[in-house]
Amino acid sequence: MTDPVAVNVEGLEPLLARMDSMSFDLRKKGGRFAMRKAANLIRDKARENAKQLDDPASAADISANVAVRFSPKDFKRNGNLVFRVGVLGGAGGRKSAEQLSGLPGQDTRHWRQQEFGNSKHPAQPFMRRALSEHIQAATDEFISQYNKALDRAIKRGKR
């Protein structure tokens, strides 16, 4: 079983107080921008970690397949802004290597073996480590970018 990631986020109280004065549309637009910036920070750290694990002799490059995706389904259902940081191709399922060769890093289904390990291969987490080691930096980036977006929205509202 994988180890859970526990997160303690600090510094959001002043930001939440400012959000109460904004309309729903302005909050979500600025939030999406800020959330993407924070997710990109985690993506970059995951790419750095994946480069340390990649075999340079192989054509497959896990770091090239690490990507950020917005979840429109969750937004439409609940109104929650969700960005996912993951590896393109995922587990791969029943797809052939040819079907996954069009990805930037080729066929990297083996990333799951690196991340989670198995009975013969110990786990070498690079995604979970990127999140757990840089969660505060991502939170700070989100707060900083969101405050900038709120300032821009307030400035536009005064015109």
Coordinates of C-alpha atoms in Angstrom, one line a residue:
M1 CA 0.0 0.0 0.0
T2 CA 1.3 3.5 -0.7
D3 CA 2.0 6.0 2.0
P4 CA -0.6 8.7 2.4
V5 CA 0.5 12.4 1.9
A6 CA -0.6 14.6 4.8
V7 CA -0.7 18.3 4.2
N8 CA -1.0 21.3 6.5
V9 CA -1.7 24.5 4.6
E10 CA -1.0 27.8 6.3
G11 CA -1.6 31.4 5.3
L12 CA -5.0 31.2 3.6
E13 CA -7.1 33.1 6.2
P14 CA -6.4 36.7 4.8
L15 CA -7.0 35.5 1.3
L16 CA -10.3 33.9 2.2
A17 CA -11.4 37.2 3.9
R18 CA -10.7 39.1 0.6
M19 CA -12.6 36.5 -1.5
D20 CA -15.9 37.1 0.3
S21 CA -16.2 40.5 -1.3
M22 CA -15.8 39.2 -4.8
S23 CA -18.4 37.8 -7.2
F24 CA -18.4 34.1 -8.1
D25 CA -17.1 34.6 -11.6
L26 CA -14.2 36.8 -10.6
R27 CA -13.2 34.3 -7.8
K28 CA -13.2 31.3 -10.1
K29 CA -11.3 33.0 -13.0
G30 CA -8.5 34.3 -10.8
G31 CA -8.5 31.0 -8.8
R32 CA -8.1 29.0 -12.0
F33 CA -5.1 31.1 -13.0
A34 CA -3.5 30.9 -9.6
M35 CA -4.2 27.2 -9.2
R36 CA -2.6 26.5 -12.6
K37 CA 0.5 28.4 -11.5
A38 CA 0.8 26.4 -8.3
A39 CA 0.2 23.1 -10.2
N40 CA 2.9 24.0 -12.7
L41 CA 5.3 24.4 -9.8
I42 CA 4.6 20.9 -8.6
R43 CA 4.8 19.6 -12.2
D44 CA 8.3 21.2 -12.6
K45 CA 9.5 19.5 -9.4
A46 CA 8.0 16.2 -10.5
R47 CA 9.9 16.5 -13.8
E48 CA 13.1 17.2 -12.0
N49 CA 12.6 14.1 -9.8
A50 CA 11.7 12.0 -12.9
K51 CA 14.8 13.0 -14.7
Q52 CA 16.9 11.5 -11.9
L53 CA 15.1 8.1 -12.4
D54 CA 15.0 8.0 -16.2
D55 CA 17.4 5.7 -18.1
P56 CA 19.3 7.9 -20.6
A57 CA 19.8 4.9 -22.9
S58 CA 16.0 4.4 -23.2
A59 CA 13.8 6.3 -25.7
A60 CA 11.1 6.6 -23.0
D61 CA 11.3 9.9 -21.0
I62 CA 8.9 10.0 -18.0
S63 CA 9.8 13.7 -17.3
A64 CA 8.5 14.7 -20.7
N65 CA 5.1 13.1 -20.0
V66 CA 4.5 14.8 -16.7
A67 CA 1.6 17.2 -17.3
V68 CA -1.0 19.4 -15.7
R69 CA -4.7 18.9 -16.6
F70 CA -7.8 20.9 -15.6
S71 CA -10.8 18.9 -14.5
P72 CA -13.8 20.4 -16.2
K73 CA -16.1 17.6 -15.1
D74 CA -15.5 18.3 -11.4
F75 CA -15.9 22.0 -12.1
K76 CA -19.3 21.5 -13.8
R77 CA -20.5 19.1 -11.1
N78 CA -19.4 20.8 -7.9
G79 CA -17.9 24.2 -8.9
N80 CA -14.6 23.1 -7.5
L81 CA -11.4 24.1 -9.3
V82 CA -9.3 20.9 -9.7
F83 CA -6.0 20.6 -11.5
R84 CA -4.3 17.2 -11.7
V85 CA -0.6 16.7 -12.1
G86 CA 0.1 13.3 -13.6
V87 CA 1.9 11.3 -16.3
L88 CA 0.4 11.2 -19.8
G89 CA -0.6 7.7 -20.8
G90 CA -1.4 6.8 -17.2
A91 CA -1.4 3.1 -16.6
G92 CA -1.8 2.5 -20.4
G93 CA -4.4 -0.2 -20.0
R94 CA -4.5 -2.4 -23.0
K95 CA -3.0 0.1 -25.4
S96 CA 0.0 -1.0 -27.4
A97 CA 3.4 0.7 -27.4
E98 CA 2.5 2.1 -30.9
Q99 CA -0.6 3.8 -29.5
L100 CA 1.4 5.5 -26.8
S101 CA 4.4 6.4 -28.9
G102 CA 2.8 9.7 -30.0
L103 CA 3.3 11.1 -26.5
P104 CA 6.1 13.5 -25.9
G105 CA 8.1 11.0 -23.8
Q106 CA 7.0 7.9 -25.8
D107 CA 5.6 4.9 -23.9
T108 CA 6.2 5.5 -20.2
R109 CA 3.7 3.1 -18.6
H110 CA 6.6 1.9 -16.3
W111 CA 6.3 5.1 -14.3
R112 CA 3.8 3.4 -12.0
Q113 CA 6.4 0.8 -11.2
Q114 CA 8.9 3.5 -10.3
E115 CA 6.3 5.5 -8.2
F116 CA 4.6 2.7 -6.3
G117 CA 7.0 -0.3 -6.7
N118 CA 6.0 -3.9 -6.5
S119 CA 7.2 -7.1 -4.8
K120 CA 10.4 -7.2 -6.8
H121 CA 11.1 -3.4 -7.2
P122 CA 11.1 -1.0 -4.3
A123 CA 9.1 2.2 -4.7
Q124 CA 11.0 5.3 -5.9
P125 CA 8.4 8.0 -5.6
F126 CA 8.9 11.1 -7.6
M127 CA 5.4 12.4 -7.9
R128 CA 4.4 12.1 -4.2
R129 CA 7.8 13.5 -3.2
A130 CA 7.3 16.5 -5.5
L131 CA 4.0 17.3 -3.7
S132 CA 5.0 16.5 -0.2
E133 CA 8.3 18.5 -0.3
H134 CA 6.9 21.5 -2.2
I135 CA 3.3 21.9 -0.9
Q136 CA 4.1 25.1 1.0
A137 CA 5.8 26.7 -2.0
A138 CA 2.9 25.8 -4.2
T139 CA 0.5 27.2 -1.6
D140 CA 2.5 30.4 -1.4
E141 CA 2.5 30.7 -5.2
F142 CA -1.3 30.2 -5.2
I143 CA -1.8 32.9 -2.6
S144 CA 0.5 35.3 -4.4
Q145 CA -1.0 34.8 -7.8
Y146 CA -4.6 34.9 -6.4
N147 CA -4.0 38.1 -4.6
K148 CA -2.6 39.7 -7.8
A149 CA -5.7 38.5 -9.7
L150 CA -8.0 40.0 -7.0
D151 CA -6.1 43.3 -7.2
R152 CA -6.6 43.3 -10.9
A153 CA -10.3 42.5 -10.6
I154 CA -10.8 45.3 -8.0
K155 CA -8.9 47.8 -10.1
R156 CA -11.1 46.9 -13.1
G157 CA -14.2 47.2 -11.0
K158 CA -13.3 50.8 -10.0
R159 CA -13.2 51.9 -13.6

